[in-house]
mmCIF file of C-alpha atoms in Angstrom:
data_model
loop_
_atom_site.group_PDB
_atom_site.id
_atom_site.type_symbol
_atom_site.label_atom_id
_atom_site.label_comp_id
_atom_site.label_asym_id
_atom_site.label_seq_id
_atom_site.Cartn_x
_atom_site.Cartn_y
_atom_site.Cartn_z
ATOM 1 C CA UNK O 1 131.228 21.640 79.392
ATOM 2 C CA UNK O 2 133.576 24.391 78.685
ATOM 3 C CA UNK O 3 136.710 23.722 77.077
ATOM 4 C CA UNK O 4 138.804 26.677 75.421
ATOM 5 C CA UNK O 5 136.511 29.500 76.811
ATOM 6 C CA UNK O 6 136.600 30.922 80.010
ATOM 7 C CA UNK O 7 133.126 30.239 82.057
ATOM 8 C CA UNK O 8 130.904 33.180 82.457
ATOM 9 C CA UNK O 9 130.904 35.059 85.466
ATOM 10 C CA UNK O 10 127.255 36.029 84.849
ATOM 11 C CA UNK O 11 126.214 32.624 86.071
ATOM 12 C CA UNK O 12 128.629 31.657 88.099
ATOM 13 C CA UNK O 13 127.457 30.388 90.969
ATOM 14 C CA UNK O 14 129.461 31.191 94.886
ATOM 15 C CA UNK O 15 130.811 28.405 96.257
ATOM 16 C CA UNK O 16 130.294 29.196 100.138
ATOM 17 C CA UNK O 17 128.226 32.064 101.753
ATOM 18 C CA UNK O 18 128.857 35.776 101.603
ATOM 19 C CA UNK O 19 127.993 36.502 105.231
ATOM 20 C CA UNK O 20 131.096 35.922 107.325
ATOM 21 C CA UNK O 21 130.934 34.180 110.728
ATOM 22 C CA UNK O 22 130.993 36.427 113.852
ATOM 23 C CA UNK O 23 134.349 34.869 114.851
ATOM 24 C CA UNK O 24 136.002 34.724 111.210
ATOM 25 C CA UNK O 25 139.922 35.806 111.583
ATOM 26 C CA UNK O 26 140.252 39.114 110.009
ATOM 27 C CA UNK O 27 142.384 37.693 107.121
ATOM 28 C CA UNK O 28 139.905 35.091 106.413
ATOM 29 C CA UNK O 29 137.951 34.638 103.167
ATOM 30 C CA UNK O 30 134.786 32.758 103.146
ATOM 31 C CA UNK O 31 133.646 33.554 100.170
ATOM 32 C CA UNK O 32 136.572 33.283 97.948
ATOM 33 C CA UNK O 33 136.001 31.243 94.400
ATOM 34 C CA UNK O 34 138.226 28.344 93.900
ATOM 35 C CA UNK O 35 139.780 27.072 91.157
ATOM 36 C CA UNK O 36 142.372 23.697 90.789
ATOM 37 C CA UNK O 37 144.853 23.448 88.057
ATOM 38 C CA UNK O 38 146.232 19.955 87.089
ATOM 39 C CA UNK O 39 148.932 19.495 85.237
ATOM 40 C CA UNK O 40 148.903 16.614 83.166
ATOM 41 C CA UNK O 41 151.449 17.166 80.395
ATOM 42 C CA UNK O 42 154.096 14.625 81.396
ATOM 43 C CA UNK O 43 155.201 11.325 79.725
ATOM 44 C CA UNK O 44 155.251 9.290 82.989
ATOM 45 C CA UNK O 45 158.111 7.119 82.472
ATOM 46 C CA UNK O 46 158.364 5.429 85.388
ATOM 47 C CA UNK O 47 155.057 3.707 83.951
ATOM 48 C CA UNK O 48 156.762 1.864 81.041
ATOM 49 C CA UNK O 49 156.087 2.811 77.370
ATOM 50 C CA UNK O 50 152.831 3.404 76.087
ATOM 51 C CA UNK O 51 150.337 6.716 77.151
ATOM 52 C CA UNK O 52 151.016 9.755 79.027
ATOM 53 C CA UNK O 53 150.945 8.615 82.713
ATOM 54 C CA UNK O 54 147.811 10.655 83.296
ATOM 55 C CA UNK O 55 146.026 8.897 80.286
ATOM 56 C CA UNK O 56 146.896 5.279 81.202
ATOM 57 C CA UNK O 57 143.606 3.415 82.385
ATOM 58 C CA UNK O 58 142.329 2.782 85.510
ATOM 59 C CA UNK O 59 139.323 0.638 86.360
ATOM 60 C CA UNK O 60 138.829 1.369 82.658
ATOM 61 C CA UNK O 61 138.557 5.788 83.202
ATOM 62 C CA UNK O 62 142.313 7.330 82.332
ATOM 63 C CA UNK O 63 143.594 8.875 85.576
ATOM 64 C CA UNK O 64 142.976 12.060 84.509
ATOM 65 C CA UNK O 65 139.130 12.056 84.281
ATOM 66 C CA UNK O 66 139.716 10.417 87.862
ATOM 67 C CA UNK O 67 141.520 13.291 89.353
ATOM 68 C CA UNK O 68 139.213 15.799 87.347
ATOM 69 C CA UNK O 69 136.087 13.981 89.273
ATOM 70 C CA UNK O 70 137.571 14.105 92.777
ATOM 71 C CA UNK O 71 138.716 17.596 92.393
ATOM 72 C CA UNK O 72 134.885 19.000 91.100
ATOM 73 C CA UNK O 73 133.671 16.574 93.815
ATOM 74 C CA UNK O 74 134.247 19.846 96.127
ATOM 75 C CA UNK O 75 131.626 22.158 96.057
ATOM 76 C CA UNK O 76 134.122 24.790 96.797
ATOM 77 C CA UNK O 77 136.014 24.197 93.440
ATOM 78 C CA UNK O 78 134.151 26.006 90.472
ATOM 79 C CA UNK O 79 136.524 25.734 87.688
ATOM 80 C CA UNK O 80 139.105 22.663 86.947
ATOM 81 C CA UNK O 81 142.247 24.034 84.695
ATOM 82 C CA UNK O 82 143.395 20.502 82.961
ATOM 83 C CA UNK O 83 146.956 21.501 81.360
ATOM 84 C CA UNK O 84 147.397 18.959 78.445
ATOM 85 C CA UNK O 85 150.624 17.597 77.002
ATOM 86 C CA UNK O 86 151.855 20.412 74.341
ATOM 87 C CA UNK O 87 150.861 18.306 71.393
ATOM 88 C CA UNK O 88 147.925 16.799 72.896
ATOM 89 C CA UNK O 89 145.154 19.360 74.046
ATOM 90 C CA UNK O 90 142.717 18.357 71.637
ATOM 91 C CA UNK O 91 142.590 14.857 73.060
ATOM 92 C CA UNK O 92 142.050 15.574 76.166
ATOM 93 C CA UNK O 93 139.332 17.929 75.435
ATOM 94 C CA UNK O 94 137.690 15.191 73.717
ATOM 95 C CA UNK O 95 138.458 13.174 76.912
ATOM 96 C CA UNK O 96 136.381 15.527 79.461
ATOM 97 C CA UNK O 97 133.689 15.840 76.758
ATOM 98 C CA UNK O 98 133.117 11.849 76.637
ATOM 99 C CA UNK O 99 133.322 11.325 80.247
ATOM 100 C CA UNK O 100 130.520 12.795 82.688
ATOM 101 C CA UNK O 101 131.467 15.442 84.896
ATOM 102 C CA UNK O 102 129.574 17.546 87.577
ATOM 103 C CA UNK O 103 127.548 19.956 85.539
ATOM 104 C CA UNK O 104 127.780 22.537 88.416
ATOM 105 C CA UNK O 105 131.774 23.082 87.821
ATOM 106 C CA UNK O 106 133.858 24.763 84.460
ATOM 107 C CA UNK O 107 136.373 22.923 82.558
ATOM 108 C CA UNK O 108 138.938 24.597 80.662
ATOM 109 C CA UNK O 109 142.088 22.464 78.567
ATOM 110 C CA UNK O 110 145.134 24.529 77.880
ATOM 111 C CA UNK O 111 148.438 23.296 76.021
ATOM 112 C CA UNK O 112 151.392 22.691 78.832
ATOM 113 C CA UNK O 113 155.153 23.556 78.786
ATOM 114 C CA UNK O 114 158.415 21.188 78.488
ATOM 115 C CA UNK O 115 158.819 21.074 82.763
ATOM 116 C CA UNK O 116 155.608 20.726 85.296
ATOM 117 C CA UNK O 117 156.553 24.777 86.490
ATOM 118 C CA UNK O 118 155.734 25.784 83.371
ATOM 119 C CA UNK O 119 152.611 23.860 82.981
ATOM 120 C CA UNK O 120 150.823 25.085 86.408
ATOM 121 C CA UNK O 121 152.283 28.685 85.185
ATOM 122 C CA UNK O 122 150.427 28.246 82.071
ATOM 123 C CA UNK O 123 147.207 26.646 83.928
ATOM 124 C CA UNK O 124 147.769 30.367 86.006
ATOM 125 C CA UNK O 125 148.104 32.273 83.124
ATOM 126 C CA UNK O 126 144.294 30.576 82.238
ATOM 127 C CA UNK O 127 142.515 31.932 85.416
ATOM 128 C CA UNK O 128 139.858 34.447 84.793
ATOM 129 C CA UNK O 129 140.733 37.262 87.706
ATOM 130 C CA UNK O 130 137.212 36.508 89.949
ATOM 131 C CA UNK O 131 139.317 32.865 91.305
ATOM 132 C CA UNK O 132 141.012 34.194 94.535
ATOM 133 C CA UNK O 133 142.157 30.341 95.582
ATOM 134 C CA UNK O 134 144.056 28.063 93.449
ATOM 135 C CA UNK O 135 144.670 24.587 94.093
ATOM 136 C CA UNK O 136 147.645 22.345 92.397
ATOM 137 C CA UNK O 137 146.813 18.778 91.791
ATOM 138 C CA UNK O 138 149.036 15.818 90.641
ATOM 139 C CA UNK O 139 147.028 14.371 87.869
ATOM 140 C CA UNK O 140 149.096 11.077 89.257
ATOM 141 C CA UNK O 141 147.193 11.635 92.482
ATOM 142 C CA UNK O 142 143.382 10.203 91.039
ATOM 143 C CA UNK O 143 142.045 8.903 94.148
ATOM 144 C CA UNK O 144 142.245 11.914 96.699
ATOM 145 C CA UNK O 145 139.045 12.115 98.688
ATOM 146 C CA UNK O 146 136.882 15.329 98.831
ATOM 147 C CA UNK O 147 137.748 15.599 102.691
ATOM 148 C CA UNK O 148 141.249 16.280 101.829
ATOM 149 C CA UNK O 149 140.075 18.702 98.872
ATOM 150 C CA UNK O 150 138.249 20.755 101.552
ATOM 151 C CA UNK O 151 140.303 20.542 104.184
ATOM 152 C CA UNK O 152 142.834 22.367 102.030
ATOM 153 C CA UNK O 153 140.852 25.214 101.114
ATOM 154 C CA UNK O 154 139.317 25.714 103.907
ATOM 155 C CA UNK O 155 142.744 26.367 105.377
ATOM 156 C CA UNK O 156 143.223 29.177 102.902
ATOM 157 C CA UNK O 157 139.687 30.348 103.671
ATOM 158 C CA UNK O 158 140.932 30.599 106.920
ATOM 159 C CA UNK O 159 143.953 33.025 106.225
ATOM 160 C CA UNK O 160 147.098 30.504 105.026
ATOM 161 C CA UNK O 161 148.311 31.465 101.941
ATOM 162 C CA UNK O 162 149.977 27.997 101.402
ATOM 163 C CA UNK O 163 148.290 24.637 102.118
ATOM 164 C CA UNK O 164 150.129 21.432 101.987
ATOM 165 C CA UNK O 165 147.794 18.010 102.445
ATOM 166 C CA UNK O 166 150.529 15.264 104.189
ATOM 167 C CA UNK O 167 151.023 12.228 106.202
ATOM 168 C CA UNK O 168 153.347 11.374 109.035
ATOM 169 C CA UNK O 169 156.226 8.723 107.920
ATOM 170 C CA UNK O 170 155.790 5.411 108.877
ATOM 171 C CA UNK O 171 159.395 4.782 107.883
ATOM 172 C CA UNK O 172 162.835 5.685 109.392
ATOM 173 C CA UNK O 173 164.778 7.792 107.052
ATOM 174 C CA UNK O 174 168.133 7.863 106.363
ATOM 175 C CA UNK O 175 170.205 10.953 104.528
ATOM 176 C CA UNK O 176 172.878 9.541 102.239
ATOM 177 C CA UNK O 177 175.625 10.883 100.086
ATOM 178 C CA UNK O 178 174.718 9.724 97.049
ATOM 179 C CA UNK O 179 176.563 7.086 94.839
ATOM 180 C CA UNK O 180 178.273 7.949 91.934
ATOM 181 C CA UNK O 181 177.637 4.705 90.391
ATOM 182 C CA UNK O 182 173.696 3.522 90.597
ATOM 183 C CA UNK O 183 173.183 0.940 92.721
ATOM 184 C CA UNK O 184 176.282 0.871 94.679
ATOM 185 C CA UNK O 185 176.450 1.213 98.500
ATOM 186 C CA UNK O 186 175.903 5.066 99.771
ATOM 187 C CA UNK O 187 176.978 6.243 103.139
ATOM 188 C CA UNK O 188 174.604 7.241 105.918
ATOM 189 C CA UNK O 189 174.817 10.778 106.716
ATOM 190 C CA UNK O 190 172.506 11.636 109.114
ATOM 191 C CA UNK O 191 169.148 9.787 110.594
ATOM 192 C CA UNK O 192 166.163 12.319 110.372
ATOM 193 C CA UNK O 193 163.935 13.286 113.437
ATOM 194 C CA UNK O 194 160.899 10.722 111.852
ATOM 195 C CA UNK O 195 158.664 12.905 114.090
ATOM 196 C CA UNK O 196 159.388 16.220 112.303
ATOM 197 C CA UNK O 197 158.956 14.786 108.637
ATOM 198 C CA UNK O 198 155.941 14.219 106.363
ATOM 199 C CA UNK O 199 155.050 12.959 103.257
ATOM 200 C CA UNK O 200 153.395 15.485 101.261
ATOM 201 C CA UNK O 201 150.277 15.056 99.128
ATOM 202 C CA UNK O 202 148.155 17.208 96.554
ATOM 203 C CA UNK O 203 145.812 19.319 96.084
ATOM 204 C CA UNK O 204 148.080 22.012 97.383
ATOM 205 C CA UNK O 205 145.996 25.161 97.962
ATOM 206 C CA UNK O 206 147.228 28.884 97.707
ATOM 207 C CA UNK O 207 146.307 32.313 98.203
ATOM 208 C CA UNK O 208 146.317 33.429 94.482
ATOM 209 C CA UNK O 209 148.199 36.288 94.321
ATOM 210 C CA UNK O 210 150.914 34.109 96.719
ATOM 211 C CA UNK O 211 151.458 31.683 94.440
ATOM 212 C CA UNK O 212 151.526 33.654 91.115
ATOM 213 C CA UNK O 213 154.351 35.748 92.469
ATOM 214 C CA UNK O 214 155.891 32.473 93.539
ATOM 215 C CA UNK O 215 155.768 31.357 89.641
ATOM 216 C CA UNK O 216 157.308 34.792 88.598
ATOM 217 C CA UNK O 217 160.302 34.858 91.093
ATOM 218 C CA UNK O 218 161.489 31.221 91.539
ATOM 219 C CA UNK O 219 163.057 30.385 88.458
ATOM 220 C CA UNK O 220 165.452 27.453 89.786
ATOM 221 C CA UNK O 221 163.431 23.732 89.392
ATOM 222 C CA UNK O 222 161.556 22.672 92.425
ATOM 223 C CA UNK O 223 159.312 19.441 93.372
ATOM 224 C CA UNK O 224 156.436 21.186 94.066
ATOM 225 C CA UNK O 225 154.603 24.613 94.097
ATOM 226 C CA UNK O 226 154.563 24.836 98.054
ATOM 227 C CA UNK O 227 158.627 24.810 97.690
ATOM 228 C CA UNK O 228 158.631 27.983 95.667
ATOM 229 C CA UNK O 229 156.554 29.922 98.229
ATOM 230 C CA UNK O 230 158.637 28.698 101.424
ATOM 231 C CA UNK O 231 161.752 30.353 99.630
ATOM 232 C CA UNK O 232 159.767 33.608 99.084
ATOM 233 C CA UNK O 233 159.155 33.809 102.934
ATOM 234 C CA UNK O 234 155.558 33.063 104.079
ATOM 235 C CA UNK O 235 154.421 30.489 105.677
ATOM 236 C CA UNK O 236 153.194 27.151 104.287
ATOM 237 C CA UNK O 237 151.345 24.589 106.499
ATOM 238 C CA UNK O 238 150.185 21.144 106.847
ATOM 239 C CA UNK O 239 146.582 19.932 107.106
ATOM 240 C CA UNK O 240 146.233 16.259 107.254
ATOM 241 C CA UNK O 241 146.783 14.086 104.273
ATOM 242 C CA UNK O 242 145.212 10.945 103.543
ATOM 243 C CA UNK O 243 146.477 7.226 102.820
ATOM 244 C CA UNK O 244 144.415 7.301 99.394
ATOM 245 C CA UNK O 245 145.546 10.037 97.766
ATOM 246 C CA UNK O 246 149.037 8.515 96.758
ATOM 247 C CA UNK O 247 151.080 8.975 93.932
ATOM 248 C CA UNK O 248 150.664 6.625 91.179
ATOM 249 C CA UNK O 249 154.235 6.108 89.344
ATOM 250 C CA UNK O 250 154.918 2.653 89.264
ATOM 251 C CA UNK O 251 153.036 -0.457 87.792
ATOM 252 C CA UNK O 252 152.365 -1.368 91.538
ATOM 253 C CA UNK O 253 150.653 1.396 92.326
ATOM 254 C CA UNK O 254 148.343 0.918 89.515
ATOM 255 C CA UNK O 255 147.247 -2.729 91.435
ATOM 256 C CA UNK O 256 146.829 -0.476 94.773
ATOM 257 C CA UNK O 257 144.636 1.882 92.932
ATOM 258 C CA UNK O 258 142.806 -0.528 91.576
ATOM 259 C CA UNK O 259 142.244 -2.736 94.884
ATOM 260 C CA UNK O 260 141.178 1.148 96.468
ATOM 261 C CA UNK O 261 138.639 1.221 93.814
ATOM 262 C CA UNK O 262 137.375 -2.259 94.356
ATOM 263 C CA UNK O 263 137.214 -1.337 98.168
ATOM 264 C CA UNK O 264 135.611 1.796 97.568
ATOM 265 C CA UNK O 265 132.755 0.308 94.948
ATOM 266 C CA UNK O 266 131.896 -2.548 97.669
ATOM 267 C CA UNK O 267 131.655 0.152 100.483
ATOM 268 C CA UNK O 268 129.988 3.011 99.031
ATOM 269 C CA UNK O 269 128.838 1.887 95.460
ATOM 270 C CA UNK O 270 131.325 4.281 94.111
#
């Protein structure tokens, strides 16, 4: 395993064929390297006291080696960027190294920033230049399956530069002006079209280039990487999510993800 050096691109190995299909769109690429950067430098309050959210047990494995494993479980994805807490690279490079990993993929552990934009910049800034697709993964997000890793990139195979994975609401949504006081009552503004809305997921995939300019122009905070290319112009879209890969913030959602591992060790031996 790799840690603070770049993997060689003397034996790096493609990670689809070089011969295009006869009916490939002329913008399509598919045999561009991917790479996924997760960005696991926050405190996760929400959690309660104790670890970093992405180093809080799951099943017994910390989160993070759980999102590491389902992002290398895609053959397409040749390098894994972890980006640490600032004060804690060290431990999580002795995380990967006791946990097993899929020999055919690169790790590398860089040091993060105070806000999650400047931890996927600095997961960026690690790229060596052959990685033409990058995908952005929620560290919080550990039980994504590989179908929803591929189905992302190969939509930016395919000629999006902006990927989102997401899932229709099941919910009707309200808009509300806020309180001013928490936990008072808040007005109803407007009821949302539920039909036009979706809940959106990670790994977000991106056209390189796309989403480095993105980093370098959007300054103002955002919720997630596909938000600062929509305000540049181009077009992001949707591929279909999946009910696994939620976000674990809560002490509830730790139970789900642990019943989702239970399932998934009965069915499949996982």
């Amino acid at each position: 395993m790799s840690d603070d050096s770049l993997p060689s691109t003397a034996d790096a190995r493609p990670d689809a064929p070089t011969d295009a299909p006869t009916d490939a769109r002329p913008d399509a690429r598919p045999s561009a390297r991917t790479a996924a950067v997760i960005p696991a430098a926050g405190r996760g309050v929400r959690l309660g006291p104790g670890a970093p959210k992405a180093l809080r047990a799951l099943n017994g494995t910390p989160m993070l080696i759980h999102a590491v494993r389902a992002l290398a479980a895609s053959r397409a994805v040749s390098l894994v960027v972890v980006v640490a807490p600032p004060d804690g690279a060290a431990e999580v490079k002795s995380l990967l190294d006791a946990h097993a990993l899929p020999e055919r993929t690169d790790f590398l552990v860089v040091p993060g920033g105070d806000t999650r934009q400047e931890s996927v910049k600095l997961g960026l800034d690690a790229l060596p230049p052959e990685y033409d697709i990058v995908l952005v993964h929620d560290a919080a997000r550990p039980l994504v399956p590989v179908d929803t890793v591929d189905a992302v990139i190969e939509a930016v195979r395919d000629g999006a530069v902006a990927v989102v994975p997401a899932l229709p609401l099941a919910d009707t949504v309200k808009e509300v002006e806020p309180a001013a006081v928490p936990g008072d009552p808040e007005p109803v503004v407007a009821t949302p079209d539920r039909a036009r809305l979706r809940a959106v997921q990670t790994p977000q995939g991106f056209d390189r280039a796309t989403l480095v300019r993105a980093h370098e122009t959007v300054t103002e905070d955002v919720t997630d990487d596909a938000s600062m290319v929509e305000r540049l112009g181009p077009a992001v879209v949707v591929v279909p999510g999946h009910e696994e890969a939620f976000k674990v913030t809560r002490p509830l959602d730790l139970v789900l993800a642990e019943a989702v591992l239970a399932r998934r060790r009965l069915n499949d031996g996982f």
